[in-house]
PDB file of C-alpha atoms in Angstrom:
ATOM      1  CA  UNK A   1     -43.695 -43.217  53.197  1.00 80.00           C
ATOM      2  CA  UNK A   2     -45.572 -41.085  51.027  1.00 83.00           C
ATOM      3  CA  UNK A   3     -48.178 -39.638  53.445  1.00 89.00           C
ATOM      4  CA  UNK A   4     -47.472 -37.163  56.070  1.00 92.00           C
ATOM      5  CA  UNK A   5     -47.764 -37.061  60.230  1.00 94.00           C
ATOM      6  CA  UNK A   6     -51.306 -35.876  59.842  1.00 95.00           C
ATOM      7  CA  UNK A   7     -52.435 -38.610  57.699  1.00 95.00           C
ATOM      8  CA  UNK A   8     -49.638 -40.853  59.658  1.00 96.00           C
ATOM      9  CA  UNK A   9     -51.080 -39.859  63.033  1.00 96.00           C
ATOM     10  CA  UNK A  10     -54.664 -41.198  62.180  1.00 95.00           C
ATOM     11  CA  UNK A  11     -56.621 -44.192  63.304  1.00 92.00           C
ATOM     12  CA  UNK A  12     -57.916 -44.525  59.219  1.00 89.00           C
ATOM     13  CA  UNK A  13     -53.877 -45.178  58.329  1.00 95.00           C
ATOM     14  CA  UNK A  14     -52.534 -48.442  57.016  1.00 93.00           C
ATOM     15  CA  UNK A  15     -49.479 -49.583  58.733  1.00 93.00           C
ATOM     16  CA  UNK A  16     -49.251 -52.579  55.937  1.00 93.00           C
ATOM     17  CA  UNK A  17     -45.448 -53.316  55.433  1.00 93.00           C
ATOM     18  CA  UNK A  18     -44.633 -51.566  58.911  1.00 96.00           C
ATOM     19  CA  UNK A  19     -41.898 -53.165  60.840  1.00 96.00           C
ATOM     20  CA  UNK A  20     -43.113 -54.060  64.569  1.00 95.00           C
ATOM     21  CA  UNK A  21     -40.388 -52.087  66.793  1.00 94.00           C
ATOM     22  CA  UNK A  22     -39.313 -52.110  70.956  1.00 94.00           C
ATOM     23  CA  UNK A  23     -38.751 -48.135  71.880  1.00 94.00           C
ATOM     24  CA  UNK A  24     -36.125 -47.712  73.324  1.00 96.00           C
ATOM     25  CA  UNK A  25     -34.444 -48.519  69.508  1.00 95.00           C
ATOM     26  CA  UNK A  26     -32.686 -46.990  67.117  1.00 96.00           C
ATOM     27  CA  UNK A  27     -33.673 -47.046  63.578  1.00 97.00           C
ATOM     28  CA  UNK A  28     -30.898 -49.706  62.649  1.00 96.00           C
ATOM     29  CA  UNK A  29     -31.436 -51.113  65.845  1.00 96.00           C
ATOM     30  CA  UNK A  30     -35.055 -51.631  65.007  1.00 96.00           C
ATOM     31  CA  UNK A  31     -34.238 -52.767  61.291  1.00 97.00           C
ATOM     32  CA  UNK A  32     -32.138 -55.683  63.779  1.00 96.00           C
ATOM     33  CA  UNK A  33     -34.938 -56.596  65.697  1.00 95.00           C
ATOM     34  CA  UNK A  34     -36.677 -57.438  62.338  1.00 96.00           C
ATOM     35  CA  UNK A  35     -34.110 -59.237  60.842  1.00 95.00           C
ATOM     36  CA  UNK A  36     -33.839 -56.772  58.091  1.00 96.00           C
ATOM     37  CA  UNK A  37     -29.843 -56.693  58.873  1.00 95.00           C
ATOM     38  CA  UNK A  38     -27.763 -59.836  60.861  1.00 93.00           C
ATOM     39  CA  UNK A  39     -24.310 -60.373  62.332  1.00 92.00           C
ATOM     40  CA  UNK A  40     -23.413 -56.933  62.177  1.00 91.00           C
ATOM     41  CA  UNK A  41     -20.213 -57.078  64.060  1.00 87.00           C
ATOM     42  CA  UNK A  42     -19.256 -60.054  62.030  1.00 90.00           C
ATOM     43  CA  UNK A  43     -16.549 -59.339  59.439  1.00 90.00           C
ATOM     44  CA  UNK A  44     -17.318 -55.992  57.748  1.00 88.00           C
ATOM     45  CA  UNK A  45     -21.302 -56.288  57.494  1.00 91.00           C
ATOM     46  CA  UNK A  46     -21.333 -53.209  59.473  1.00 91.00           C
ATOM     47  CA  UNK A  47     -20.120 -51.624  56.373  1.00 89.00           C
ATOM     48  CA  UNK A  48     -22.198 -53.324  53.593  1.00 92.00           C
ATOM     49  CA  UNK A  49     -25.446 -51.556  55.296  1.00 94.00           C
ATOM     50  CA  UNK A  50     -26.185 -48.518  52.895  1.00 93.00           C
ATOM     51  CA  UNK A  51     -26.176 -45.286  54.392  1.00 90.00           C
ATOM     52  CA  UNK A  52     -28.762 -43.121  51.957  1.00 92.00           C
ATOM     53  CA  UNK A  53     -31.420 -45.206  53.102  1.00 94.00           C
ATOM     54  CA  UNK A  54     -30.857 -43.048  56.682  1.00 93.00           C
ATOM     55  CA  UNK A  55     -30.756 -39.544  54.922  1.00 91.00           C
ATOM     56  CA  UNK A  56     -34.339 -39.492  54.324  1.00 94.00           C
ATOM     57  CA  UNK A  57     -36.940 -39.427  57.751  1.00 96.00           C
ATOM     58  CA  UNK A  58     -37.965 -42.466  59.841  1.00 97.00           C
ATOM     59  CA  UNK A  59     -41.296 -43.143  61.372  1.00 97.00           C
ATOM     60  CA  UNK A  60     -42.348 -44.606  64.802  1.00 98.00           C
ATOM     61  CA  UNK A  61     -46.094 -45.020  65.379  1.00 97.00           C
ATOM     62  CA  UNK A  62     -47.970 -46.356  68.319  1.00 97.00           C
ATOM     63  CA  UNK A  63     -51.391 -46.599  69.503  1.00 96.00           C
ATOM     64  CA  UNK A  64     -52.485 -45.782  73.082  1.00 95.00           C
ATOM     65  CA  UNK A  65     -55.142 -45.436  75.018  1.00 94.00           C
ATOM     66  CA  UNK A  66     -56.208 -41.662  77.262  1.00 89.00           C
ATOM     67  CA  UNK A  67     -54.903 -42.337  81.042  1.00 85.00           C
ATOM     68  CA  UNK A  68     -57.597 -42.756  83.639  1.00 81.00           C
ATOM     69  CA  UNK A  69     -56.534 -40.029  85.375  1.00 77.00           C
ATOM     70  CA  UNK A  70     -56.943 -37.557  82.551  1.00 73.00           C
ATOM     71  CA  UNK A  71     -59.681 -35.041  83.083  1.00 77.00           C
ATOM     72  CA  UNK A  72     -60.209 -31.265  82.601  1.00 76.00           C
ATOM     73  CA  UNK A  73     -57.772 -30.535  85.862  1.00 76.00           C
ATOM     74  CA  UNK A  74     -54.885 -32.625  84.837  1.00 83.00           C
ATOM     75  CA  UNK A  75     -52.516 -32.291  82.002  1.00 86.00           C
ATOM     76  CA  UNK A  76     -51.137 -34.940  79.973  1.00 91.00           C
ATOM     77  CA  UNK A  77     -47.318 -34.983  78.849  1.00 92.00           C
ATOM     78  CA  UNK A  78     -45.788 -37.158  76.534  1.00 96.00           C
ATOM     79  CA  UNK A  79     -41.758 -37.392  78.011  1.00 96.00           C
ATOM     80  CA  UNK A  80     -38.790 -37.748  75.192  1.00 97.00           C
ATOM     81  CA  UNK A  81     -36.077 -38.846  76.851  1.00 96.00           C
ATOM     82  CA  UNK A  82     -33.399 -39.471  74.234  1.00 95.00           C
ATOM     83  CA  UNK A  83     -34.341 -38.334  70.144  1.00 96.00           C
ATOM     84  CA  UNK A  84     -31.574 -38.897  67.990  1.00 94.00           C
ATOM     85  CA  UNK A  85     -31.591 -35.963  66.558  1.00 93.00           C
ATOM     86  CA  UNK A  86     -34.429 -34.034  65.409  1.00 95.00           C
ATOM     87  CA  UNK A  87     -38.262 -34.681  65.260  1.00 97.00           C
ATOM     88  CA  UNK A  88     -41.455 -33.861  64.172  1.00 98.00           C
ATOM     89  CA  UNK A  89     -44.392 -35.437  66.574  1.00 98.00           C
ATOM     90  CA  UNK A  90     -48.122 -35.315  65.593  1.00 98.00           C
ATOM     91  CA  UNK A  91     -50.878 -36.503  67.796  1.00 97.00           C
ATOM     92  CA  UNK A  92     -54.642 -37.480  66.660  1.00 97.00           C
ATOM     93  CA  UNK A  93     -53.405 -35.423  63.474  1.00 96.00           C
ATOM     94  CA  UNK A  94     -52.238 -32.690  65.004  1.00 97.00           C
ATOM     95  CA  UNK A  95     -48.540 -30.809  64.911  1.00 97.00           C
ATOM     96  CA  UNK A  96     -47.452 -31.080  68.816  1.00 97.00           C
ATOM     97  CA  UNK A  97     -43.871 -30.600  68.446  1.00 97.00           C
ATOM     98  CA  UNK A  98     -41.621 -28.928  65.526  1.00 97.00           C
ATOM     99  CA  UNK A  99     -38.168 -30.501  64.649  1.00 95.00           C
ATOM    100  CA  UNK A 100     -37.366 -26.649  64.556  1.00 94.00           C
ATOM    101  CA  UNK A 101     -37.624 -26.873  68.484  1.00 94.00           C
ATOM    102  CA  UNK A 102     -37.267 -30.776  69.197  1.00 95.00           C
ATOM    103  CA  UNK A 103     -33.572 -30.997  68.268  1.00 94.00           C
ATOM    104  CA  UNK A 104     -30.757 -32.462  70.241  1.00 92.00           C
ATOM    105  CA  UNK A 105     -29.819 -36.181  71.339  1.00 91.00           C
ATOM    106  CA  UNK A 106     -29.022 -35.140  75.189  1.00 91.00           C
ATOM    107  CA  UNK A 107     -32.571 -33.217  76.023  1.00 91.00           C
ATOM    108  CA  UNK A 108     -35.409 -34.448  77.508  1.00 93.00           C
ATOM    109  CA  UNK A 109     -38.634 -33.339  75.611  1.00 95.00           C
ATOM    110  CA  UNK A 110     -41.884 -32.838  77.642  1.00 94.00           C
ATOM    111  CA  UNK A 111     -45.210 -32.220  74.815  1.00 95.00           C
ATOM    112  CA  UNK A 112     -47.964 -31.198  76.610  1.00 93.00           C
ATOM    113  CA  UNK A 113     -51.177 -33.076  74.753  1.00 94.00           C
ATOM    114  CA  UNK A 114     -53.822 -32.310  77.009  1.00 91.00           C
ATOM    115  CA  UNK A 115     -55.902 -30.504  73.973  1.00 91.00           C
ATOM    116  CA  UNK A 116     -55.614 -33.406  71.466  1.00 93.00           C
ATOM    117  CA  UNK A 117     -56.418 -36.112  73.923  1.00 92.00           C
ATOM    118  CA  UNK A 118     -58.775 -38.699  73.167  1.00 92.00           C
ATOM    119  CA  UNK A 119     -59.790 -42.068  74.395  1.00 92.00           C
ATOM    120  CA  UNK A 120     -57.992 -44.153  71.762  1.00 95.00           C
ATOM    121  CA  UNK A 121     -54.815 -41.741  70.534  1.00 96.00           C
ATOM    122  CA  UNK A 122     -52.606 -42.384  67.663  1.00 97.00           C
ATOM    123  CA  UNK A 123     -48.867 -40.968  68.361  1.00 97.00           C
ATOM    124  CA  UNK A 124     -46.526 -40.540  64.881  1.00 97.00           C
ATOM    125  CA  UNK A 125     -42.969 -39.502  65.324  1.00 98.00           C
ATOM    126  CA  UNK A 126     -40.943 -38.528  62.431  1.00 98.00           C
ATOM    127  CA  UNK A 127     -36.969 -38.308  63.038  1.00 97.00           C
ATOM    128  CA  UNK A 128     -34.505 -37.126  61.317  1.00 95.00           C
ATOM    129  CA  UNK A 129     -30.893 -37.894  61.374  1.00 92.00           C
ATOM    130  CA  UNK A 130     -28.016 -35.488  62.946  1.00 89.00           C
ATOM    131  CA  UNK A 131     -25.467 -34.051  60.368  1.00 82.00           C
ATOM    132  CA  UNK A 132     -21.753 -34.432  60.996  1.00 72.00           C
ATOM    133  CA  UNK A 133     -19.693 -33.377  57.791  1.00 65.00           C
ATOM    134  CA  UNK A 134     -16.743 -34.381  60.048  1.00 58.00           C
ATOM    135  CA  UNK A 135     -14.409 -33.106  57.091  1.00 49.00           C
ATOM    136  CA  UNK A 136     -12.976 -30.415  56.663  1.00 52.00           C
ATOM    137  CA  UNK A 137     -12.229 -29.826  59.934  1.00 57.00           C
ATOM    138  CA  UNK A 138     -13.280 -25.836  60.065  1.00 57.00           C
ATOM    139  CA  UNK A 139     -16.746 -26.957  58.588  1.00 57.00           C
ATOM    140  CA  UNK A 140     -19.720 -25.622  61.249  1.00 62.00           C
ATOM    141  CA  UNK A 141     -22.266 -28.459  59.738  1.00 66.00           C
ATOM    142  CA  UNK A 142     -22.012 -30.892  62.179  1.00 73.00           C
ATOM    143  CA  UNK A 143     -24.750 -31.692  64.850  1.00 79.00           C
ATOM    144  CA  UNK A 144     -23.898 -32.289  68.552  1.00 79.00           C
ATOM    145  CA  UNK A 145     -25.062 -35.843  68.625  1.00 82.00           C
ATOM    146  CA  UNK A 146     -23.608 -39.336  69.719  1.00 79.00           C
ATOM    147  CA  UNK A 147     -20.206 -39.502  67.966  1.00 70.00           C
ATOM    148  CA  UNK A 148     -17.952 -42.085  67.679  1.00 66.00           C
ATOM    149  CA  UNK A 149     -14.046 -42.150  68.145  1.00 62.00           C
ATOM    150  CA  UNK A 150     -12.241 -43.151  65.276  1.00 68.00           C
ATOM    151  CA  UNK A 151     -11.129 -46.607  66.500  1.00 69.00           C
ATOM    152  CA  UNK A 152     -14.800 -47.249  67.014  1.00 74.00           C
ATOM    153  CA  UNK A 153     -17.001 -47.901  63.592  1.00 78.00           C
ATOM    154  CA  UNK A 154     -19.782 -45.509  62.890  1.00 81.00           C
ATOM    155  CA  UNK A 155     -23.204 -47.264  62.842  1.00 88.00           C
ATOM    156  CA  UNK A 156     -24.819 -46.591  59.274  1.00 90.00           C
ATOM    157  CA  UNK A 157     -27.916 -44.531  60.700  1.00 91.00           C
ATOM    158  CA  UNK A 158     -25.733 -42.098  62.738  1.00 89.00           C
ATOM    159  CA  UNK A 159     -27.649 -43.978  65.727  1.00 91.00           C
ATOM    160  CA  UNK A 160     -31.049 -41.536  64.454  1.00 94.00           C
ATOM    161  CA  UNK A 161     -34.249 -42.648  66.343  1.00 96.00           C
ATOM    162  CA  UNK A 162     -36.035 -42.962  69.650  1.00 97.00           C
ATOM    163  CA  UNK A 163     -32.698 -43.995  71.348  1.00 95.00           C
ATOM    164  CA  UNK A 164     -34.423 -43.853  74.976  1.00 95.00           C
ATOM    165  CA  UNK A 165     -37.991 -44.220  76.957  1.00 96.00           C
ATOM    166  CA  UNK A 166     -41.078 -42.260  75.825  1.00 96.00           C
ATOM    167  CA  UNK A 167     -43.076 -42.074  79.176  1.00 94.00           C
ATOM    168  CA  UNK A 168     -46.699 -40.739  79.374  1.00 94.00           C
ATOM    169  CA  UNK A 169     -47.852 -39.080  82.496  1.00 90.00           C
ATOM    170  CA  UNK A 170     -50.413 -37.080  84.026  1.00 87.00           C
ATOM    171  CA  UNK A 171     -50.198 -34.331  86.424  1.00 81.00           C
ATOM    172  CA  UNK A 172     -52.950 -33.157  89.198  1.00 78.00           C
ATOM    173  CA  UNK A 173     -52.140 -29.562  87.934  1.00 67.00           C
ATOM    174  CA  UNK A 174     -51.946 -27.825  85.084  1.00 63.00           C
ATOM    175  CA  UNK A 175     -48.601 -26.055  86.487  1.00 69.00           C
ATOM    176  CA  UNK A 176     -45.692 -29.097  87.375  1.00 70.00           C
ATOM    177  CA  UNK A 177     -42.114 -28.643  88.032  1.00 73.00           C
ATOM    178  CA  UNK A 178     -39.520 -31.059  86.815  1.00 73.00           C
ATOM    179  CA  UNK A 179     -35.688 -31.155  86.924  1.00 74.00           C
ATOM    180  CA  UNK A 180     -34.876 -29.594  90.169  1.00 76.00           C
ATOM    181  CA  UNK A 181     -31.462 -28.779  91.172  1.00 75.00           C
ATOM    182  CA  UNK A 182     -29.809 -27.858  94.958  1.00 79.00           C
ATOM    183  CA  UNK A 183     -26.705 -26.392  95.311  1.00 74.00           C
ATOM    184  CA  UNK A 184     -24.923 -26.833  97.952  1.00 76.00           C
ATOM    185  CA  UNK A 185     -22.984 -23.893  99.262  1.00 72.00           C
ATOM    186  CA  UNK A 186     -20.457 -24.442 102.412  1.00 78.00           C
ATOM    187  CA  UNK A 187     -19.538 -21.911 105.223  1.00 77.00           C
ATOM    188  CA  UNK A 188     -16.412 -19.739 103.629  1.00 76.00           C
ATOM    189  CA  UNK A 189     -17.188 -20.322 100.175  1.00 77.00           C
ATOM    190  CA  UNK A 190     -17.166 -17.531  97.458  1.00 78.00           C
ATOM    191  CA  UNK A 191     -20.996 -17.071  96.577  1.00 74.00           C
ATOM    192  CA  UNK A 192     -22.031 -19.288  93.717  1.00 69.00           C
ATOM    193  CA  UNK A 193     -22.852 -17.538  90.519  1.00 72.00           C
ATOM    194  CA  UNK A 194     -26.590 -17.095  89.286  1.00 68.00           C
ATOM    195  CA  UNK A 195     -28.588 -19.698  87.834  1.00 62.00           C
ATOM    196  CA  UNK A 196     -28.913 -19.677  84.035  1.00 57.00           C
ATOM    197  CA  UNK A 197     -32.596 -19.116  83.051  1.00 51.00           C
ATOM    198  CA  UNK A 198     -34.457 -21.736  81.112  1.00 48.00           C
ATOM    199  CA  UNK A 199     -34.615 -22.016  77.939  1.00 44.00           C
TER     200      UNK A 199
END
């Protein structure tokens, strides 16, 4: 892919030679869906798929239409709930998240895109794959991600993509809160110590 998310992100852009894909899906996974790769845990295929096709980014694009309950009062959020391992997301052409701040395969990601809302919306995600220079051991190069134990074969991609649900939602208010947490503390109990502040 030659073009980039703001072309990507466009209604005017030609998906021709696109691969159809199911999110939640890995890239490899998707490349399975399509029959691109089969009977991977047959034999050794596993290790006949070539790797440097995963060093470069991978697209997901989707269409979708503005929820009826968006208005002025409400803001709409776009919900990452598993990104394998860093991303770049544009909406109707515009930069809404930076892989310099959507990074990590354990987060969820909440993108506010109340300002580029339209009617008919174009969503382009570009993802990049996690590093892990496993070797030499002292080496500080490798990326928290979804690793494998050694008895356990390492899928090609380094399991890069959309590897859980994208949700879009709207909220009454501009302000929401999400993730809550209560701590219990019982009678006789040394205090608990202070809550970290977010990030």
């Amino acid at each position: 892919v030659t073009s980039g998310g703001a072309v990507i992100s466009t209604n005017g852009f030609k998906t021709t030679g696109w691969l159809p894909a199911t999110v939640p899906c890995t890239v490899l996974a998707c490349l399975v869906q399509n029959q691109v790769y089969t009977n991977l845990f047959k034999d050794k295929n596993l290790e006949s798929v070539p790797t440097e096709q995963f060093d470069v980014p991978w697209w997901y694009r989707t269409t979708f239409e503005a929820p009826t309950s968006a208005d002025d009062s409400t803001a709409t959020v776009l919900t990452f709930k598993g990104v394998n391992y860093r991303a770049n997301v544009w909406v109707n052409g515009k930069l809404v998240a930076s892989e310099k701040t959507m990074v990590g395969t354990f987060r969820y990601f909440r993108v506010d895109i109340s300002q580029q809302l339209q009617p008919s919306n174009v969503l382009a995600v570009e993802v990049f794959r996690p590093i892990d220079l496993s070797l030499p051991p002292n080496n500080n190069s490798t990326d928290l991600a979804i690793s494998f134990v050694d008895w356990a074969p390492s899928p090609p991609d380094s399991n890069m993509g959309l590897w859980r649900e994208v949700q879009l939602s709207t909220h009454a208010h501009k302000l929401a809160l999400h993730s809550l947490q209560i701590a219990t503390q019982l009678a006789n109990s040394p205090p608990l110590p202070p809550a970290a502040a977010a990030a």
